[in-house]
Structure formats: C-alpha cells, structure tokens
C-alpha cells in the first residue's frame, strides 16, 4: 500500500466514523492525514481538488468556521480523491 493510499484511506475512515459532526471529521481527516501531502505527488486529475480543499480549510478565520453544508461538500471531495488514489494504486 502506497503512502498516499494509506493517508487517503485513513482520511476516508475518519470521515465515515460518524462519531462527530461532519465539520469536525473533515478538519480531523485533513489535519491528521492529508495536510503534509505535496499536490504534485497526486494524480493530475485531483491536484486542483486537493489544493481547493487545503486552501479552504487553511484560510478560514477563525479556524474551523465552516458550516455543515460546506463540510459535506469538502467531505465528498476528500472521498472522491480517496477513490481516485485507490483506483490508481490498483493499476500500478
């Protein structure tokens, strides 16, 4: 299992835990598993998605101040990226 696959799999598990509000899970997934990823290491088709999620989660003031609707969209983006990374790891 590649490092990227491990990180995205762990992030997906964090999002699917359902033990906290989506907003908390999104921040946890990013902070604990995804924040140290270099976008250039990602498949080209998800680099911009990663950068968008990263920029949104790091630019909010105060930190953590996104609503549940936006958190839901960001969670879907993270799960989509996890699926892409998983699909790419099977092919190579």
Tab-separated table of C-alpha atoms in Angstrom:
chain	number	residue	atom	x	y	z
A	1	UNK	CA	0.000	0.000	0.000
A	2	UNK	CA	1.458	3.330	-1.052
A	3	UNK	CA	1.850	6.187	1.382
A	4	UNK	CA	-0.788	8.233	-0.472
A	5	UNK	CA	-3.219	5.335	-0.373
A	6	UNK	CA	-2.638	4.908	3.376
A	7	UNK	CA	-3.235	8.606	4.002
A	8	UNK	CA	-6.403	8.803	1.934
A	9	UNK	CA	-7.739	5.514	3.327
A	10	UNK	CA	-7.229	6.797	6.871
A	11	UNK	CA	-8.847	10.132	5.953
A	12	UNK	CA	-11.844	8.304	4.475
A	13	UNK	CA	-12.190	6.245	7.667
A	14	UNK	CA	-12.136	9.445	9.716
A	15	UNK	CA	-14.906	10.904	7.565
A	16	UNK	CA	-17.019	7.759	7.760
A	17	UNK	CA	-16.700	7.392	11.535
A	18	UNK	CA	-19.945	9.309	12.194
A	19	UNK	CA	-18.922	9.881	15.802
A	20	UNK	CA	-18.570	13.650	15.353
A	21	UNK	CA	-20.223	16.349	13.228
A	22	UNK	CA	-19.087	16.327	9.592
A	23	UNK	CA	-17.218	19.594	10.079
A	24	UNK	CA	-15.101	18.064	12.867
A	25	UNK	CA	-14.445	14.935	10.783
A	26	UNK	CA	-13.348	16.982	7.752
A	27	UNK	CA	-10.875	19.005	9.792
A	28	UNK	CA	-9.644	15.843	11.505
A	29	UNK	CA	-9.173	13.994	8.216
A	30	UNK	CA	-7.209	16.876	6.765
A	31	UNK	CA	-5.143	17.678	9.855
A	32	UNK	CA	-4.315	14.085	10.803
A	33	UNK	CA	-3.846	12.502	7.383
A	34	UNK	CA	-3.724	14.888	4.421
A	35	UNK	CA	-2.043	18.166	5.359
A	36	UNK	CA	1.501	17.035	4.533
A	37	UNK	CA	0.727	15.843	1.001
A	38	UNK	CA	2.534	17.555	-1.853
A	39	UNK	CA	-0.097	18.175	-4.558
A	40	UNK	CA	2.469	17.259	-7.215
A	41	UNK	CA	2.548	13.701	-5.817
A	42	UNK	CA	-1.161	13.270	-6.553
A	43	UNK	CA	-2.717	12.142	-9.828
A	44	UNK	CA	-3.042	15.203	-12.038
A	45	UNK	CA	-6.845	14.994	-12.183
A	46	UNK	CA	-7.204	15.542	-8.407
A	47	UNK	CA	-4.411	18.025	-7.727
A	48	UNK	CA	-6.725	21.020	-8.074
A	49	UNK	CA	-9.350	19.383	-5.844
A	50	UNK	CA	-6.751	18.777	-3.141
A	51	UNK	CA	-5.482	22.338	-3.410
A	52	UNK	CA	-9.036	23.670	-3.172
A	53	UNK	CA	-9.807	21.602	-0.052
A	54	UNK	CA	-6.474	22.571	1.525
A	55	UNK	CA	-6.934	26.252	0.749
A	56	UNK	CA	-10.462	26.293	2.131
A	57	UNK	CA	-9.561	24.519	5.356
A	58	UNK	CA	-6.467	26.627	5.987
A	59	UNK	CA	-7.872	30.022	5.027
A	60	UNK	CA	-10.969	30.085	7.236
A	61	UNK	CA	-10.856	32.545	10.119
A	62	UNK	CA	-11.430	31.536	12.800
A	63	UNK	CA	-10.146	28.039	12.104
A	64	UNK	CA	-12.963	25.535	11.996
A	65	UNK	CA	-15.517	28.116	10.959
A	66	UNK	CA	-17.123	26.280	8.053
A	67	UNK	CA	-20.733	25.250	8.086
A	68	UNK	CA	-22.066	21.721	7.938
A	69	UNK	CA	-23.188	22.156	4.300
A	70	UNK	CA	-19.727	23.213	3.183
A	71	UNK	CA	-18.183	20.473	5.311
A	72	UNK	CA	-20.376	17.962	3.498
A	73	UNK	CA	-19.078	19.166	0.129
A	74	UNK	CA	-15.472	19.031	1.327
A	75	UNK	CA	-16.038	15.521	2.708
A	76	UNK	CA	-17.325	14.404	-0.701
A	77	UNK	CA	-14.234	15.912	-2.340
A	78	UNK	CA	-11.939	14.045	0.055
A	79	UNK	CA	-13.790	10.760	-0.518
A	80	UNK	CA	-13.621	11.309	-4.290
A	81	UNK	CA	-9.859	11.851	-4.076
A	82	UNK	CA	-9.524	8.705	-1.949
A	83	UNK	CA	-11.369	6.729	-4.628
A	84	UNK	CA	-9.085	8.085	-7.363
A	85	UNK	CA	-5.940	7.281	-5.377
A	86	UNK	CA	-7.281	3.785	-4.683
A	87	UNK	CA	-8.126	3.222	-8.361
A	88	UNK	CA	-4.685	4.431	-9.463
A	89	UNK	CA	-2.916	2.178	-6.965
A	90	UNK	CA	-4.671	-0.892	-8.386
A	91	UNK	CA	-3.446	-0.077	-11.857
A	92	UNK	CA	0.168	0.334	-10.897
